């Protein structure tokens, strides 16, 4: 089977940029992971960089990973409309020595999902006529998988760096647009309650004005699933130019936002029908930011505890009045 013309220099360049040192292997919570761990997470995170035939292989693997783990190299090539040579390049791009290692990695990952009780086919599309119990199971399975993938992908050393920077900061700016703005406002609420001087900006003009007033010792957090939201990149870049420590929360480690930031926190997603990647990213983003918030509170325990007590006391009367009116 002949390869299409577009699977030439562009795809080779992607592979060559990823292969040295099997650079996609991460070292997070357990101090180091084998190449077989989190292979589907890596495929999803690298998908935007694949072109032509390599992208078709990646999409086929993500659509039906269980079938891919059972297929021979020839079968996978035929099903994805490529060739065994492309499958070999795909393996190299993921840091594997050969196809056997890739199959084992996918099989191990799908096996863990089954042993954890995820009986719902995560890759199945939600149909308009599906009953709500089936939809609920699909959403729960997808979100559970995304949480586990995010935990495997997240570099806790980066979380530590981010927490230390925020704990010592004189001002924190949070930038995001659309759904990412909602996530940013949740983080702003949490940090504000423990006495961190923090602002969340969704309007680019106000955000840029605040970023321009940044100084060394300040922190800027940019949130974007794709890492390509122009307004968020612009605001984070302005804060960076003024000396602020910059943090990116994104699903793509080679995105413009991640490349710009001093610290990158990664999330993983599991898209479903009616909930594309950007919407599916919300829960993993909240988990990572909740971890970061707690890490900041740990490092400022006395100050945070006092602030939380004062803020809780300030609103207690309103809660009591409301409770009394309903009895």
XYZ file of N, CA, C and O in Angstrom, residues 35 140 170 189 214 225 285:
28
model
N 7.292 3.547 29.397
C 6.671 4.006 28.167
C 5.289 3.431 27.971
O 4.495 3.959 27.214
N -19.889 9.583 33.160
C -19.106 9.159 34.316
C -17.853 8.401 33.889
O -16.769 8.604 34.448
N 2.799 38.711 45.530
C 2.139 39.921 45.994
C 0.835 40.168 45.232
O -0.011 40.942 45.669
N -11.957 32.515 43.387
C -12.794 32.440 44.590
C -12.072 31.680 45.701
O -12.058 32.111 46.861
N 2.032 44.294 36.238
C 2.724 43.204 36.937
C 4.167 43.586 37.237
O 4.786 44.389 36.519
N -7.568 25.166 27.285
C -7.459 23.745 26.941
C -6.536 23.546 25.751
O -5.598 22.745 25.800
N -9.463 20.279 34.692
C -8.869 21.562 35.048
C -9.184 21.920 36.493
O -8.313 22.390 37.241
